[in-house]
């Protein structure tokens, strides 16, 4: 019987066959794709450099044998090869005139990027091809080689990797690890014991202006460590560097763009054992001080500015001006807050308008609080030595530092690279000081002092740079930089309280010095245009160039003294906020007086530098001879108006100098160098040192006055260094140096009709000489657990003598002595443990600076010395998973006191507490 249901047999069979065919095809695709999936790829990037000089080698061809992948190095020596099979690979690098090199064992991560720099040796030196391992090659082309082994002169460098392993929060803390470098006041650097006038600072190769009113120096604490690529310290002069350094030229390099996209975040919290959660003097905040911007109420009132020097001003106008001041005078008691900072960085390379553009955007923010505990200040004088001004108190400081970089770079073809580097940093220090006790010889009863200060600084730099590879291997580099710095100290208050027989304190309101308000503003702008041209004449390398730098600075310093007359004894006991709240400055009142103090004024400085140089480099076997000269013409015009003068005063300074240099570098084998350098440099007076008006300091401290007769100094330099680079990250060196100064500029005290004041003079002559050693060594030769340890020690022992002269201006206690700021020794040491596989490391750092003069005395007052202070810091970090890291920092573990002594007394003494912080970093795709 026929089944009534329709039959679908053929269709079902056809469907089954179709599904089977699809399944078979899918299986075949999977089988075919399996080798492709297993053959994951990554990228290789890096730089190709000359093994002898460290210069980039454009057009070098880098290939991966057997993978049909290759790339050519650009003008900066960078190359990137994509689509490289993951795993261990080899690179073959070729360039006409250089020996071919093959690097083996380059580990390429799947989906990631391996970094491998390569150094090539000239074919005239190495004829046969070379094969080396990746590990060995990384040791020969590390940043230490680029910055030190291949440098023309004597150079030391601190890199981003070293900074990351330390607890250093800014460039000032990072650079003090360099041999022979000391940091004063936490921000100003001295190299080989020489003052800051002998050190110049540049950002990405271009000179930075100074945001300080009284010195031409860059405070290094303005640069957060998270924005730094490296800090390089050149200690010998070559003609392509500015001639006005004799101690060091420090170049701060901001972050370079990475070869692969990177995004990172970091944050940390910490505390200071002396300040956090403790009572401390503070000042009332205004405006956006957490962003380092003072509020508008701190600005000099228009009603006060309009009255000029207050001469012949009617009482009604004085009263109106007094009411315009902010009624804030005395510190308050607050509580120190935790320390906090955070930052981010974003970088990589992306196509834009048909070009690959490298970029890095980075920013950071930090706030901190410090309390100077047990602060003692005094002035000593006489023979026998006695204390004439003595104070005991404490100072609270709240600081903010933030900044960012935005750097772009692109290659135009294989012969041009353009870079645009932008930086803006801003900082503020809010300081409150309160003395619990004080003595002054002019008063029969105890006195007290207080002051409130808010100082904000900023640095902006915009720089366009270009590198061109021209015909026949010629190279042209040029740059244009616009930079600006500011420093404002709006509405500083200084008070002096005097006690009566009953122990009650009242403001000293009769002389105009017991209640003061001060305002200072600084703006400095500079334009720098420079070019360098390099070419070869056979084996002779010629480098020449020129520079124009225009700097304009304007400074306005104003100080006002308040006096009150005709009050009762009880009224004089009122607080400053009551005395000056306007009740004694009402219309018709004649109790209050305001005067322009005799200190301060305004000046404008117009500084022009024109420079040109020629430098020749000739290899003779293993000897490299580098010589040449630089010519610098200096034009400085200053117009100044002291506050108590009705007319401006004009000063002009002109100099043209030829500065020669000769360096001999012997290559004593593959890893050793011997360097000899002789040169002549100069040191110019700083703007504020030339302006002859008085600058007043807190009552009881020494005031300062400029000297318009200063002239530039000449310095002759001799350096000899032997250095050895035995392995990756290892250095052994010893150096001898000597300097002879003609007419060096030195700070001295001079006696006046009142108290002594500080000034600067050209002394007769000085000499400075010493020995500098550095050792960086792996401890793996000790075996066992030591294979993960590295240690370093650098030490500088120095001696200087200065013959001051100037018998007509100053009767110095000691006219034949060390130079001011010259320490007899500096020692830095560190121990690092690192486990690269686990991403963990720990670093212990030590620093001490020998006893040095900070202020000279006038007979019979002794010189003032800063005593040695032992500093110990510690940092440990570990990776938490693939993207997270943790870091614990401990600074100032010994909490040794800061001390200045004179005649056996502590002229200044305080401690600042220990600082601990815990941070987290997040970097996806690590």
PDB file of C-alpha atoms in Angstrom, residues 434-528:
ATOM      1  CA  UNK A 434      55.402  82.476  62.687  1.00  0.00           C
ATOM      2  CA  UNK A 435      58.057  83.095  65.330  1.00  0.00           C
ATOM      3  CA  UNK A 436      57.286  82.063  68.868  1.00  0.00           C
ATOM      4  CA  UNK A 437      60.221  84.074  70.243  1.00  0.00           C
ATOM      5  CA  UNK A 438      62.741  86.619  68.997  1.00  0.00           C
ATOM      6  CA  UNK A 439      65.401  89.119  70.083  1.00  0.00           C
ATOM      7  CA  UNK A 440      66.641  92.259  68.299  1.00  0.00           C
ATOM      8  CA  UNK A 441      69.311  94.611  69.690  1.00  0.00           C
ATOM      9  CA  UNK A 442      67.157  97.707  69.040  1.00  0.00           C
ATOM     10  CA  UNK A 443      64.426  96.485  71.407  1.00  0.00           C
ATOM     11  CA  UNK A 444      64.647  95.872  75.149  1.00  0.00           C
ATOM     12  CA  UNK A 445      61.853  93.293  75.157  1.00  0.00           C
ATOM     13  CA  UNK A 446      61.248  90.090  73.167  1.00  0.00           C
ATOM     14  CA  UNK A 447      59.901  90.407  69.643  1.00  0.00           C
ATOM     15  CA  UNK A 448      58.078  88.133  67.242  1.00  0.00           C
ATOM     16  CA  UNK A 449      57.884  88.034  63.452  1.00  0.00           C
ATOM     17  CA  UNK A 450      55.463  86.599  60.934  1.00  0.00           C
ATOM     18  CA  UNK A 451      55.074  86.674  57.205  1.00  0.00           C
ATOM     19  CA  UNK A 452      52.731  85.394  54.526  1.00  0.00           C
ATOM     20  CA  UNK A 453      53.934  84.747  51.003  1.00  0.00           C
ATOM     21  CA  UNK A 454      52.446  83.265  47.851  1.00  0.00           C
ATOM     22  CA  UNK A 455      54.808  82.789  44.890  1.00  0.00           C
ATOM     23  CA  UNK A 456      53.591  81.479  41.532  1.00  0.00           C
ATOM     24  CA  UNK A 457      55.878  80.574  38.626  1.00  0.00           C
ATOM     25  CA  UNK A 458      55.271  79.413  35.090  1.00  0.00           C
ATOM     26  CA  UNK A 459      57.350  78.250  32.136  1.00  0.00           C
ATOM     27  CA  UNK A 460      56.065  78.010  28.564  1.00  0.00           C
ATOM     28  CA  UNK A 461      58.081  76.804  25.581  1.00  0.00           C
ATOM     29  CA  UNK A 462      57.073  76.275  21.945  1.00  0.00           C
ATOM     30  CA  UNK A 463      59.755  74.906  19.678  1.00  0.00           C
ATOM     31  CA  UNK A 464      59.818  73.999  15.980  1.00  0.00           C
ATOM     32  CA  UNK A 465      62.768  71.840  14.938  1.00  0.00           C
ATOM     33  CA  UNK A 466      63.822  70.328  11.628  1.00  0.00           C
ATOM     34  CA  UNK A 467      66.494  67.853  10.549  1.00  0.00           C
ATOM     35  CA  UNK A 468      67.398  67.564   6.859  1.00  0.00           C
ATOM     36  CA  UNK A 469      69.542  64.948   5.174  1.00  0.00           C
ATOM     37  CA  UNK A 470      70.978  66.672   2.102  1.00  0.00           C
ATOM     38  CA  UNK A 471      73.166  65.690  -0.848  1.00  0.00           C
ATOM     39  CA  UNK A 472      76.413  63.860  -0.201  1.00  0.00           C
ATOM     40  CA  UNK A 473      75.581  63.107   3.418  1.00  0.00           C
ATOM     41  CA  UNK A 474      75.316  66.766   4.390  1.00  0.00           C
ATOM     42  CA  UNK A 475      73.042  67.486   7.359  1.00  0.00           C
ATOM     43  CA  UNK A 476      71.150  70.650   8.285  1.00  0.00           C
ATOM     44  CA  UNK A 477      69.337  71.201  11.577  1.00  0.00           C
ATOM     45  CA  UNK A 478      67.462  74.336  12.555  1.00  0.00           C
ATOM     46  CA  UNK A 479      65.115  75.388  15.301  1.00  0.00           C
ATOM     47  CA  UNK A 480      62.962  78.329  16.323  1.00  0.00           C
ATOM     48  CA  UNK A 481      61.869  78.637  19.952  1.00  0.00           C
ATOM     49  CA  UNK A 482      59.614  81.060  21.752  1.00  0.00           C
ATOM     50  CA  UNK A 483      59.681  80.824  25.544  1.00  0.00           C
ATOM     51  CA  UNK A 484      58.176  82.789  28.402  1.00  0.00           C
ATOM     52  CA  UNK A 485      58.542  82.637  32.160  1.00  0.00           C
ATOM     53  CA  UNK A 486      56.656  84.464  34.875  1.00  0.00           C
ATOM     54  CA  UNK A 487      57.046  84.903  38.599  1.00  0.00           C
ATOM     55  CA  UNK A 488      54.551  86.740  40.767  1.00  0.00           C
ATOM     56  CA  UNK A 489      54.590  87.279  44.517  1.00  0.00           C
ATOM     57  CA  UNK A 490      51.384  89.233  45.093  1.00  0.00           C
ATOM     58  CA  UNK A 491      50.646  90.804  48.450  1.00  0.00           C
ATOM     59  CA  UNK A 492      53.356  89.523  50.749  1.00  0.00           C
ATOM     60  CA  UNK A 493      52.898  90.603  54.373  1.00  0.00           C
ATOM     61  CA  UNK A 494      55.683  91.079  56.942  1.00  0.00           C
ATOM     62  CA  UNK A 495      54.973  91.887  60.590  1.00  0.00           C
ATOM     63  CA  UNK A 496      57.134  92.639  63.620  1.00  0.00           C
ATOM     64  CA  UNK A 497      55.562  92.427  67.079  1.00  0.00           C
ATOM     65  CA  UNK A 498      57.194  93.955  70.175  1.00  0.00           C
ATOM     66  CA  UNK A 499      56.226  92.985  73.721  1.00  0.00           C
ATOM     67  CA  UNK A 500      55.542  95.437  76.513  1.00  0.00           C
ATOM     68  CA  UNK A 501      56.709  95.010  80.151  1.00  0.00           C
ATOM     69  CA  UNK A 502      53.632  92.891  80.822  1.00  0.00           C
ATOM     70  CA  UNK A 503      54.476  90.442  78.028  1.00  0.00           C
ATOM     71  CA  UNK A 504      51.758  91.634  75.662  1.00  0.00           C
ATOM     72  CA  UNK A 505      52.730  91.817  71.970  1.00  0.00           C
ATOM     73  CA  UNK A 506      51.785  94.735  69.735  1.00  0.00           C
ATOM     74  CA  UNK A 507      52.614  95.485  66.102  1.00  0.00           C
ATOM     75  CA  UNK A 508      55.607  97.820  65.799  1.00  0.00           C
ATOM     76  CA  UNK A 509      53.517 100.505  64.066  1.00  0.00           C
ATOM     77  CA  UNK A 510      55.709 103.615  64.310  1.00  0.00           C
ATOM     78  CA  UNK A 511      58.571 103.292  61.786  1.00  0.00           C
ATOM     79  CA  UNK A 512      56.946 101.773  58.704  1.00  0.00           C
ATOM     80  CA  UNK A 513      59.081  98.610  58.979  1.00  0.00           C
ATOM     81  CA  UNK A 514      56.891  96.684  61.433  1.00  0.00           C
ATOM     82  CA  UNK A 515      53.933  96.280  59.054  1.00  0.00           C
ATOM     83  CA  UNK A 516      54.747  95.908  55.376  1.00  0.00           C
ATOM     84  CA  UNK A 517      53.010  94.780  52.181  1.00  0.00           C
ATOM     85  CA  UNK A 518      55.120  93.820  49.147  1.00  0.00           C
ATOM     86  CA  UNK A 519      54.305  93.046  45.524  1.00  0.00           C
ATOM     87  CA  UNK A 520      56.634  91.710  42.828  1.00  0.00           C
ATOM     88  CA  UNK A 521      56.075  90.805  39.191  1.00  0.00           C
ATOM     89  CA  UNK A 522      58.405  89.310  36.609  1.00  0.00           C
ATOM     90  CA  UNK A 523      57.844  88.656  32.903  1.00  0.00           C
ATOM     91  CA  UNK A 524      60.587  87.361  30.648  1.00  0.00           C
ATOM     92  CA  UNK A 525      60.202  86.398  26.997  1.00  0.00           C
ATOM     93  CA  UNK A 526      62.798  85.057  24.619  1.00  0.00           C
ATOM     94  CA  UNK A 527      63.106  84.147  20.952  1.00  0.00           C
ATOM     95  CA  UNK A 528      65.880  81.823  19.824  1.00  0.00           C
TER      96      UNK A 528
END
